[in-house]
Short mmCIF file of C-alpha atoms and ligand atoms in Angstrom, two decimals:
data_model
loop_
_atom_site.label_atom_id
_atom_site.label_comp_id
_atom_site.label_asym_id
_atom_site.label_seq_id
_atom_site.Cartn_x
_atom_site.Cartn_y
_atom_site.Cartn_z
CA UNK G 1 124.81 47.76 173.53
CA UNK G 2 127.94 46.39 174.32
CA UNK G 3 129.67 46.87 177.84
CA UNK G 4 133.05 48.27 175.94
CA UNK G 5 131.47 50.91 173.72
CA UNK G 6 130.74 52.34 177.71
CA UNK G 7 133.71 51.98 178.78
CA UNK G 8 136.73 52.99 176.59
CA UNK G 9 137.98 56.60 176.80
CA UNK G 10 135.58 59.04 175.23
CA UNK G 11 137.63 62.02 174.48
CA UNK G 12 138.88 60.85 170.53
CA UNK G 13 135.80 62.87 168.77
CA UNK G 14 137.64 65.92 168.57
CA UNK G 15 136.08 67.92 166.16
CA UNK G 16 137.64 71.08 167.28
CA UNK G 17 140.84 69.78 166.82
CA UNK G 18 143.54 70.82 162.84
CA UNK G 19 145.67 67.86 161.46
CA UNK G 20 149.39 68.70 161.84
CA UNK G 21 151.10 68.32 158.87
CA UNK G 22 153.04 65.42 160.62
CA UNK G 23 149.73 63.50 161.44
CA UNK G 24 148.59 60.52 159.14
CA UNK G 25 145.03 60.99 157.93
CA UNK G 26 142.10 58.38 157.37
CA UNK G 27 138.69 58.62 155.59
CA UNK G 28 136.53 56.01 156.52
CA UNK G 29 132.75 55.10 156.20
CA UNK G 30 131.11 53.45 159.42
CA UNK G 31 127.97 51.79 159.73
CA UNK G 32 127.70 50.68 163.44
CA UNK G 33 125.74 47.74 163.78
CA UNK G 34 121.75 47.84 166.01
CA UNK G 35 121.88 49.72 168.88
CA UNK G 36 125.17 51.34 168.86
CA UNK G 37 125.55 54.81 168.29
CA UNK G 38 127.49 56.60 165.83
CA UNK G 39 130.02 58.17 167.72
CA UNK G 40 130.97 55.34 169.83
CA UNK G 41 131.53 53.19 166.59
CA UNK G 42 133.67 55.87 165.40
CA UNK G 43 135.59 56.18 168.87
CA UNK G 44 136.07 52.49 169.81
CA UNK G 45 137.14 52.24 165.48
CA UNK G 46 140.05 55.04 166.13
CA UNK G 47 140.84 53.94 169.57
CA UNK G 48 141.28 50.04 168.46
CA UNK G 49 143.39 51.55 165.15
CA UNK G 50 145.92 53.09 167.70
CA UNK G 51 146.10 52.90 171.21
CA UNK G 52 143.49 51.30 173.17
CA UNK G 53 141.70 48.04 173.84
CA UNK G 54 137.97 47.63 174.86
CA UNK G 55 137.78 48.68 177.97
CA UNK G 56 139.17 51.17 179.81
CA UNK G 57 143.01 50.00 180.34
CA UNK G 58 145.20 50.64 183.29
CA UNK G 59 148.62 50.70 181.48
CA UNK G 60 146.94 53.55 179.28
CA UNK G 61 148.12 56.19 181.35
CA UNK G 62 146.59 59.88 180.75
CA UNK G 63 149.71 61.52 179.46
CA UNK G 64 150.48 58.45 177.32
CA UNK G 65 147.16 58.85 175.95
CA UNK G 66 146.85 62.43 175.24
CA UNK G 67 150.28 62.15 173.30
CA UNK G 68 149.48 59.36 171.18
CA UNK G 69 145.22 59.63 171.19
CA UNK G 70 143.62 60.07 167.93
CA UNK G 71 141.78 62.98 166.87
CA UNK G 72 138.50 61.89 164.99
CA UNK G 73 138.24 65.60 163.75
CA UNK G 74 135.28 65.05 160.80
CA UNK G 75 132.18 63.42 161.98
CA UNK G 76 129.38 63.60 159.45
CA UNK G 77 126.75 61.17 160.75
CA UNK G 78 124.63 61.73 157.73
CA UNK G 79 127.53 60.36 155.31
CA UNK G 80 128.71 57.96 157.80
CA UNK G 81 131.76 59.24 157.28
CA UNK G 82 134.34 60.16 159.48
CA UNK G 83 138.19 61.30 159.36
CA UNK G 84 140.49 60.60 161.96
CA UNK G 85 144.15 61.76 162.95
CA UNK G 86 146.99 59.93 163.55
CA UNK G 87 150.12 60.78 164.92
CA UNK G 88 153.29 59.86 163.08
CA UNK G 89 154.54 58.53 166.51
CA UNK G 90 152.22 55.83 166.18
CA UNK G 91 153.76 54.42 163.37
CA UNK G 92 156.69 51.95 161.49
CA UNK G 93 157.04 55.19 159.39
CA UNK G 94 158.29 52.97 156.70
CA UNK G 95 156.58 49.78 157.06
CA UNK G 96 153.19 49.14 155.10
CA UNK G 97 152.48 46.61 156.62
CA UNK G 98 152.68 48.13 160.20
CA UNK G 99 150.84 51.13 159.36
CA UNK G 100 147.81 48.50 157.58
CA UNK G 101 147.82 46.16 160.93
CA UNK G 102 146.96 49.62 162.62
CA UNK G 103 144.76 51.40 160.59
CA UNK G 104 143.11 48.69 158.74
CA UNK G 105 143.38 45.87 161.06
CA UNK G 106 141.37 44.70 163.86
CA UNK G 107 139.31 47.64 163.09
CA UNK G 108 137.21 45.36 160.48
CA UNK G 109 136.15 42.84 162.75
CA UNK G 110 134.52 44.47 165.39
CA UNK G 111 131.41 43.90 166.33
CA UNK G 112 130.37 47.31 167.17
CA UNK G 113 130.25 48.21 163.41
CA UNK G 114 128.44 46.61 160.44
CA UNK G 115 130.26 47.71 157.94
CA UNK G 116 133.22 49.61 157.78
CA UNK G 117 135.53 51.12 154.90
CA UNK G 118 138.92 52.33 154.87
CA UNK G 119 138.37 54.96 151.71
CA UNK G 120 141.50 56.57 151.75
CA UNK G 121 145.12 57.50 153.74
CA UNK G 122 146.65 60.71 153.21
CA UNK G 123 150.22 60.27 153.72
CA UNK G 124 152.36 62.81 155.55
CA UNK G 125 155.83 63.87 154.35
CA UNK G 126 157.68 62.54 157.04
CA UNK G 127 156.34 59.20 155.68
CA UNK G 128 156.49 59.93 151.96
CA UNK G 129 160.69 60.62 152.82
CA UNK G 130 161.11 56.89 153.77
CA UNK G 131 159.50 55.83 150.95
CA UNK G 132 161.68 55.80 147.14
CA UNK G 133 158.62 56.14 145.23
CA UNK G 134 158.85 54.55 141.45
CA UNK G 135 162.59 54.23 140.16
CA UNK G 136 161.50 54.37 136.32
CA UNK G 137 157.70 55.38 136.42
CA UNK G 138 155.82 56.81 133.95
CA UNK G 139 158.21 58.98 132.25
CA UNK G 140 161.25 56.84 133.24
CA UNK G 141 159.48 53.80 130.94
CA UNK G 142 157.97 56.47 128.17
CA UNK G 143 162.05 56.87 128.17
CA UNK G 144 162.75 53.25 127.82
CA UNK G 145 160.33 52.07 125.24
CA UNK G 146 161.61 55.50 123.22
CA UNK G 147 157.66 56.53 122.91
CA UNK G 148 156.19 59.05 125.03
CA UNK G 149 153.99 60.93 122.24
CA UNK G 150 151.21 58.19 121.97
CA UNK G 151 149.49 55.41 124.50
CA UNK G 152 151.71 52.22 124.87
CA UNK G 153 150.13 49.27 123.22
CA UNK G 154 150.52 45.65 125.42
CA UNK G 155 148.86 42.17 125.46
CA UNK G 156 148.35 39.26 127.75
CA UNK G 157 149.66 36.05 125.84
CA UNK G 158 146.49 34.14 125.96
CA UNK G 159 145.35 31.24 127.14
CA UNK G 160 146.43 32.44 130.53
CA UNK G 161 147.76 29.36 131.12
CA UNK G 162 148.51 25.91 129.15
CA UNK G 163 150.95 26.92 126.59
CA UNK G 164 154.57 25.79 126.67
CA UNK G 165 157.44 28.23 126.45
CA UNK G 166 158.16 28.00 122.71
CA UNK G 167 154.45 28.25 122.63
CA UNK G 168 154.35 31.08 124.48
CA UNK G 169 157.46 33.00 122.98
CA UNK G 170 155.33 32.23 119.64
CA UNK G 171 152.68 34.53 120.69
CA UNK G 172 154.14 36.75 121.98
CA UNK G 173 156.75 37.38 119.09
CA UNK G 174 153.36 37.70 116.59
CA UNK G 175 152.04 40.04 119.08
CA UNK G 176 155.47 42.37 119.10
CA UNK G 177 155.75 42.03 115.38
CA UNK G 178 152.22 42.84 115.08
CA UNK G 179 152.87 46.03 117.23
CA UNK G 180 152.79 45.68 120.56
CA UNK G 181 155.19 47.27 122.86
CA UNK G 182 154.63 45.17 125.77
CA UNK G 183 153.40 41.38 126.08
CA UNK G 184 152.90 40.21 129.39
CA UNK G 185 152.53 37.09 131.46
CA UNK G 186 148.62 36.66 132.88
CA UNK G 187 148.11 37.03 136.38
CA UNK G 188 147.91 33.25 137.33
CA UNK G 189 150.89 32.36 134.99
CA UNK G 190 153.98 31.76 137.28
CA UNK G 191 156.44 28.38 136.93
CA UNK G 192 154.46 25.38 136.04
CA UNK G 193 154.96 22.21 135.01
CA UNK G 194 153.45 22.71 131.76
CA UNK G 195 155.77 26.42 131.33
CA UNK G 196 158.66 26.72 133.45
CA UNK G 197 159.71 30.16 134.38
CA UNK G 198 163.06 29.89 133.37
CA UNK G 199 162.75 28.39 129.92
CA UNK G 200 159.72 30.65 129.16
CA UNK G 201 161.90 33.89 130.12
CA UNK G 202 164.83 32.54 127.87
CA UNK G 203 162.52 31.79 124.61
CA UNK G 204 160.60 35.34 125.26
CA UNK G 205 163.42 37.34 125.76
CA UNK G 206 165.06 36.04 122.52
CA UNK G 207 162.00 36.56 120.39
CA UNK G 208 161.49 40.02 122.09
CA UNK G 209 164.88 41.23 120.91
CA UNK G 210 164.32 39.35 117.30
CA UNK G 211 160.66 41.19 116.83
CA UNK G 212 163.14 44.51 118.16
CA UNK G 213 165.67 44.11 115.48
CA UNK G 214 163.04 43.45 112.95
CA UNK G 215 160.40 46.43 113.58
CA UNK G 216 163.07 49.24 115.07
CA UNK G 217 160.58 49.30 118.07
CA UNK G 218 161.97 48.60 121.66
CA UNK G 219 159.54 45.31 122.45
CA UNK G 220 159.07 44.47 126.20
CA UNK G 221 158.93 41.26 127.59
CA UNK G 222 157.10 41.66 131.47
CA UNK G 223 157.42 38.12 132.91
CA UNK G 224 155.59 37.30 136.35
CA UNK G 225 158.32 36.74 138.85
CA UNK G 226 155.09 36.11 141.31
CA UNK G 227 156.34 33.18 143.67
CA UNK G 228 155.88 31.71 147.22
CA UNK G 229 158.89 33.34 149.02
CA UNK G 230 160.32 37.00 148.22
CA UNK G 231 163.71 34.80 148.02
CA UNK G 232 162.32 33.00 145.43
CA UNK G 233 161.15 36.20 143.47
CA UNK G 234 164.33 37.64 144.15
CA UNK G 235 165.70 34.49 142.62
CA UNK G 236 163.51 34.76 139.30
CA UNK G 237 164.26 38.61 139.21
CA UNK G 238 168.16 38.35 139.16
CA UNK G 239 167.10 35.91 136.44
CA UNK G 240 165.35 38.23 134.18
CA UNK G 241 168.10 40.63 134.67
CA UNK G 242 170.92 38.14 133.40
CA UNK G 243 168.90 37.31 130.04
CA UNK G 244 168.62 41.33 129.72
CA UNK G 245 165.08 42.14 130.51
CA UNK G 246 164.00 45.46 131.20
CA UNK G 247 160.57 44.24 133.08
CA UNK G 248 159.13 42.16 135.61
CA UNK G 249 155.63 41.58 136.44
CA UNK G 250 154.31 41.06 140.03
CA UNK G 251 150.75 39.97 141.29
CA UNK G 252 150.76 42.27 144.15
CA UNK G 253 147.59 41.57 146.12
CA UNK G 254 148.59 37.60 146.29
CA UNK G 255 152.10 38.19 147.06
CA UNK G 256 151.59 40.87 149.91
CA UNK G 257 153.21 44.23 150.61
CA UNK G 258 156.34 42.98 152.58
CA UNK G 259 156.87 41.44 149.06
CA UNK G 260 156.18 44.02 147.32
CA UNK G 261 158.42 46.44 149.83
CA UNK G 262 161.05 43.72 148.86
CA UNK G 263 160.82 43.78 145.84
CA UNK G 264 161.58 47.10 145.20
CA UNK G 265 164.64 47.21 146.61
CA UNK G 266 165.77 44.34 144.63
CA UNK G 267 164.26 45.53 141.42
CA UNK G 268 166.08 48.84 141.57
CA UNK G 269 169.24 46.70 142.49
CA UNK G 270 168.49 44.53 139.40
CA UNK G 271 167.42 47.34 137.08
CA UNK G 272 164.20 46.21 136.27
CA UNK G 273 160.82 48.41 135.76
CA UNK G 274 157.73 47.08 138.33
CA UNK G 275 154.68 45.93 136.61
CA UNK G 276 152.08 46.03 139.25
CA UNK G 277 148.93 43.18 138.09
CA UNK G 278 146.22 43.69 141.01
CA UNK G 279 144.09 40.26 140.78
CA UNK G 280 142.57 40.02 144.02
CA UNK G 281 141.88 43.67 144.67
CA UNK G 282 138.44 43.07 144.54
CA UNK G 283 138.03 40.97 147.38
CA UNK G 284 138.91 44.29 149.83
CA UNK G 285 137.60 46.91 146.88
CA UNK G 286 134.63 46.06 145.49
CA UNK G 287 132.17 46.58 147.81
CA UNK G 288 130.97 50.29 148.77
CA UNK G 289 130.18 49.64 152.31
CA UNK G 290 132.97 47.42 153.37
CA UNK G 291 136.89 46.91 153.10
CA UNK G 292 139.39 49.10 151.50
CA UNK G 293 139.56 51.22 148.63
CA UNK G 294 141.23 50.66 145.46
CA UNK G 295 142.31 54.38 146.18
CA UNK G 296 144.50 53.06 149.30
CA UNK G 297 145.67 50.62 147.30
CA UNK G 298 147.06 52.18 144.30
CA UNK G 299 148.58 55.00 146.79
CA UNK G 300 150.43 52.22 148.76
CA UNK G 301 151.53 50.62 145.33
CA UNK G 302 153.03 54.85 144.41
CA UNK G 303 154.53 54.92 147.62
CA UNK G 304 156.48 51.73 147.66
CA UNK G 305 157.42 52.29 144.40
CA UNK G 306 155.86 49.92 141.79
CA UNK G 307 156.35 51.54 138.19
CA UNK G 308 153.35 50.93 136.99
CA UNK G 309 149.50 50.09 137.71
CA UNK G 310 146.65 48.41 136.67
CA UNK G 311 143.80 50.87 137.21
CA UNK G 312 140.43 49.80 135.20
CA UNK G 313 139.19 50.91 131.97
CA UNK G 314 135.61 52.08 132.02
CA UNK G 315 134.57 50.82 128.90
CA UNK G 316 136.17 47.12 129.58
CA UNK G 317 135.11 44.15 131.22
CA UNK G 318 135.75 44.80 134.97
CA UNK G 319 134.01 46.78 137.77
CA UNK G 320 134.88 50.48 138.03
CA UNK G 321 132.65 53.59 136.79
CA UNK G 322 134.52 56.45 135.05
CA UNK G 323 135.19 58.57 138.10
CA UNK G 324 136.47 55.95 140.04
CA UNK G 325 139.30 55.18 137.72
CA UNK G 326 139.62 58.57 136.70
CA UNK G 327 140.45 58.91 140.57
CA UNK G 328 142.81 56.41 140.29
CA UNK G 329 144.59 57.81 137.38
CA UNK G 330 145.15 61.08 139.00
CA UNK G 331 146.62 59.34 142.29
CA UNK G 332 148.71 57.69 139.50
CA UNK G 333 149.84 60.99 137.89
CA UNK G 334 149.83 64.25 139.46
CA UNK G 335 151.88 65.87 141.97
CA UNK G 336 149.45 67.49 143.92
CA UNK G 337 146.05 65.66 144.34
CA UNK G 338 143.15 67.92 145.44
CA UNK G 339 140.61 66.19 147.74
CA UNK G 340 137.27 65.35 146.70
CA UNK G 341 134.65 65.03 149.07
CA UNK G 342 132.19 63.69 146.64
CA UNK G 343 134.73 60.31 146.21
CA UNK G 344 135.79 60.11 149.30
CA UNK G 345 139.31 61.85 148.22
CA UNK G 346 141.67 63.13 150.79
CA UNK G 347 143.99 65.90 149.23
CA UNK G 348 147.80 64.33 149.09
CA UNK G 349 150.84 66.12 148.23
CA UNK G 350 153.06 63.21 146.88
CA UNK G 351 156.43 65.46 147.34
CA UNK G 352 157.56 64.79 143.85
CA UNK G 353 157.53 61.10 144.16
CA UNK G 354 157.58 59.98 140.45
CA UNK G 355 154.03 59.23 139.00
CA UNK G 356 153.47 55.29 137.83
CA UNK G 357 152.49 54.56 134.60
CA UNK G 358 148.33 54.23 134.97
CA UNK G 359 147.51 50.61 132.65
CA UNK G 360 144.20 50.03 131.28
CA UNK G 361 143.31 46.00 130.95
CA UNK G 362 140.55 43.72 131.10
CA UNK G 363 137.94 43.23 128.27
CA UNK G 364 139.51 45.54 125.49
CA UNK G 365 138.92 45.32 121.93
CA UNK G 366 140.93 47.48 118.93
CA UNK G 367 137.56 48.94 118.58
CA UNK G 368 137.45 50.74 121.93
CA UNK G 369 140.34 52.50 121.43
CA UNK G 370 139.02 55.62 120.56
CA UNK G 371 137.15 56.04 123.59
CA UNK G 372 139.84 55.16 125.89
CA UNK G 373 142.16 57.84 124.37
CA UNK G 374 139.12 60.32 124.77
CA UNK G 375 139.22 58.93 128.43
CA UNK G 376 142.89 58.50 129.24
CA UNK G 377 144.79 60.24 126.73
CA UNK G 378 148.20 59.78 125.86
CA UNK G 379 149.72 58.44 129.21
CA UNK G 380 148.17 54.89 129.39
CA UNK G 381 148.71 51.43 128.64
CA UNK G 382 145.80 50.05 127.17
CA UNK G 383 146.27 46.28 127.32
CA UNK G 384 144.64 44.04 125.35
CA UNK G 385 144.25 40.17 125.67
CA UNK G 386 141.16 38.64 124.26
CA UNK G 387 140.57 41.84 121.76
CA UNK G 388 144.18 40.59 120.34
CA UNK G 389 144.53 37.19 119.97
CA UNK G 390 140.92 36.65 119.14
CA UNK G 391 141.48 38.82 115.67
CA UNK G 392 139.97 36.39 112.91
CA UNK G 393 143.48 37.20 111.17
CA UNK G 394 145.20 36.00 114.18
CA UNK G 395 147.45 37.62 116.75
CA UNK G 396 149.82 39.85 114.39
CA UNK G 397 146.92 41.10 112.81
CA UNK G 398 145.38 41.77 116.06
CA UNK G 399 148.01 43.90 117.39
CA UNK G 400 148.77 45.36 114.32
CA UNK G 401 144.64 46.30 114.15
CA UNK G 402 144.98 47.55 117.43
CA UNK G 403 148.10 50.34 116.41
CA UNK G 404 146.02 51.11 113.20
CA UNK G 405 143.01 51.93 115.57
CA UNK G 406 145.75 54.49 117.37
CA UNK G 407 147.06 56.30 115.10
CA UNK G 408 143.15 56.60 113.30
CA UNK G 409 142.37 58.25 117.21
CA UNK G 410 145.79 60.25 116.95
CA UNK G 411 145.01 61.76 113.78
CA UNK G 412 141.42 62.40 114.62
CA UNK G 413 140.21 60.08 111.94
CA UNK G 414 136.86 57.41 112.32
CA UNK G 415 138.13 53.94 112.83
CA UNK G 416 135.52 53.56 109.38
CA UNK G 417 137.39 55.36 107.54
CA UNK G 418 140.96 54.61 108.56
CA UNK G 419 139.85 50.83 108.00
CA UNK G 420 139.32 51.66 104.17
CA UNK G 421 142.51 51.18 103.64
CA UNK G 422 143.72 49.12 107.11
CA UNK G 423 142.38 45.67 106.41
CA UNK G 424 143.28 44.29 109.59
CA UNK G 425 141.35 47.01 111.67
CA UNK G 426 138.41 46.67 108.94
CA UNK G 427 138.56 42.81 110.02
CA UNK G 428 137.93 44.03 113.99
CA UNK G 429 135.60 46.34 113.28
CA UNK G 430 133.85 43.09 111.39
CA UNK G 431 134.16 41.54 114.55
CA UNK G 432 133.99 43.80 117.38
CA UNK G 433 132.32 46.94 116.46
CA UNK G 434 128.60 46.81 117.74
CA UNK G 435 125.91 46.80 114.77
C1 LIG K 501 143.08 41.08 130.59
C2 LIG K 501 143.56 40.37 131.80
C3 LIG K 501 143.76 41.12 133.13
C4 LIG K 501 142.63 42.03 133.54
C5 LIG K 501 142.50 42.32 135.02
C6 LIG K 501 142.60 39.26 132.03
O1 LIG K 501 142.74 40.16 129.57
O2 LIG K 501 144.80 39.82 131.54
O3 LIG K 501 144.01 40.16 134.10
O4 LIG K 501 142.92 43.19 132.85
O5 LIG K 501 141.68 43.41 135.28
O6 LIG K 501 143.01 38.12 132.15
O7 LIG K 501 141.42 39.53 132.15
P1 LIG K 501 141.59 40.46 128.47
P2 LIG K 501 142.25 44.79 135.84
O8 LIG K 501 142.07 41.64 127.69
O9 LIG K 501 141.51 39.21 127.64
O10 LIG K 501 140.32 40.75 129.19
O11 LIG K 501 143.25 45.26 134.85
O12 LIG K 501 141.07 45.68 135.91
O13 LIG K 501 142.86 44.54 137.13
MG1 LIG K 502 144.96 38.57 133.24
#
């Protein structure tokens, strides 16, 4: 064992002790590495997330410490779980990133532990009032599009990346006139030499409103503003704004929550709804035993204020079982989140902060739509990029398949039978539907 898991204070495991409604809370799932005992992992893990060092510090002085100490006040050894305390005082009440460099910081690289996740951060309200929230959200972009009685229907202009910007407007004019409400940039998709940002907003945003005029449908254009500085995206924001888009599209893992903190000021300056692409998520997510949830991350996305979020699909091509984004979706949505001790949930009153708009993406084909309405219901994106452009018809006729594979789910009718007289969904089901 190591000399500092003797040393540090021992008083943190406080399992006697109630959250104030002022404290910050944190799930998290410990495994300490050979030889080190349960407790101390959990002590030296909240005493390195707040206040102390590893070994017993002079400048820590006992009143300093009993104000600011944190209160591991769940210990279930069993579950390797544990849930700690935090006092507000400890904290950059409105800075992310402050409140990450504490909580989930150092804390991963100890030695003392194995494996260690952050699974979720219940947020108190004295946080949640220096935070906006979303500025359109979900009911704020149901308003904008003019459609809040069925799922919004979007696609990623495929290939991610090689087309030029007439190219690119092509698609994504087929893909609006097919149907789609939304066509957005991919994730890796940004200003290249082959598609320049500028030229590829201009062409978009002219087809957008020519595929508007044409159908009667509000068609939105969500270009990835995703860039090296937060000037920069500022820059290509104020952009989108002067050619009249209602949307931009940010990769918010790569770019970093100062940027995305940024960012929403600017966008609500601008007037533009967030669209939140979370590429990268995986690398802290993914794994059970290690890292930080997706959980954390969609609550920090709410709380900042991004409109709306990618969240899984269940039946796509990505990692994430039912429950999981189902957990997501709800931390999305509601108002009142109750905990749930079987997913690691901690219960979170968001205040009234708007919900985002939950978006499902990644592996989708027409032919699934049925199930994800059964899943999701009526306040999702479902997002499809392959399962569009790879329609035998071609893009239109993919998008158009995909709204005739809607409205068969709205009205309660088989996709076989609603694609006796829909060619273009009879064509998918030739294609996609499993035999
Ligand atoms: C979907 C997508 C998205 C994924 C990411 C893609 O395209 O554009 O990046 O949805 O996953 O490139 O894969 P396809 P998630 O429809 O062609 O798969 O939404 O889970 O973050
Ligand atoms: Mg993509």
């Amino acid at each position: 064992m190591q000399s500092g898991v003797a040393k540090m204070r021992r008083d943190y495991i406080d399992t006697g002790y109630s959250p104030k409604d002022t404290d910050l809370i944190c799930e998290f799932h410990i495994e300490p590495a050979e030889g080190v005992n349960f407790e101390d992992a959990a002590t030296h893990m909240a005493g390195e997330s707040s206040i102390d060092s590893w070994t017993e510090i002079a400048t820590l002085s006992p009143e300093l410490a009993e104000k600011l100490k944190p209160h591991v006040f769940y210990v279930n050894e069993g579950e390797q779980t544990v849930r700690v305390a935090y006092s507000e005082d400890l904290f950059e009440l409105g800075s992310v990133p402050q409140v990450l460099s504490a909580v989930a910081g150092n804390i991963f690289s100890m030695k003392i532990v194995d494996n260690l996740r952050l699974q979720d951060i219940a947020f108190p309200k004295s946080m949640l009032r220096e935070f906006k929230g979303p500025n359109f959200g979900l009911s704020g972009i149901q308003k904008l599009v003019g459609v809040k009685d069925r799922p919004l229907i979007g696609t990623i202009v495929k290939p991610k990346v090689g087309l030029n910007p007439e190219k690119h407007a092509e698609v994504a004019y087929n893909s609006f006139a097919g149907g789609c409400d939304l066509v957005k940039d991919d994730e890796n998709l940004t200003d290249q030499k082959f598609n320049g940002f500028e030229k590829r907003a201009e062409l978009t945003l002219k087809l957008a409103e020519k595929a508007e005029a044409e159908t009667g449908e509000r068609k939105m254009y969500l270009c990835n503003i995703t860039a090296p500085t937060c000037r920069e995206m500022t820059r290509r924001m104020n952009i989108l704004k002067d050619l009249g888009a209602s949307y931009a599209m940010i990769d918010i893992m790569p770019a970093g929550w100062t940027a995305l903190q940024t960012l929403r000021e600017e966008a609500e300056d601008a007037g533009l709804v967030l669209h939140a692409h979370r590429c990268m998520h995986s690398a802290y997510t993914r794994n059970p035993r290690h890292g930080i949830s997706m959980v954390v991350v969609a609550k920090l996305c709410r709380l900042i204020g991004l409109d709306q979020l990618h969240i899984g699909t269940v039946v796509g091509k990505m990692h994430g079982e039912k429950h999981e984004v189902l957990t997501l979706r709800d931390e999305c949505v509601l108002d009142k989140v109750p905990a749930d001790e079987s997913q690691h949930v901690l219960s979170q009153d968001w205040g009234g902060l708007k919900p985002m708009f939950p978006v499902a993406s990644g592996g989708l084909a027409p032919t699934m739509i049925p199930d994800l309405y059964s899943i999701f219901g009526k306040d999702v994106i479902m997002q499809f990029g392959g399962g569009i452009h790879a329609h035998p018809m071609g893009t239109a006729a993919g998008a158009t398949a995909c709204r005739q594979a809607l409205e068969a789910s709205l009205e309660g009718v088989s996709l076989q039978d609603y694609a006796k007289s829909h060619k273009e969904l009879d064509v998918a089901l030739g294609k996609w539907l499993k035999k």
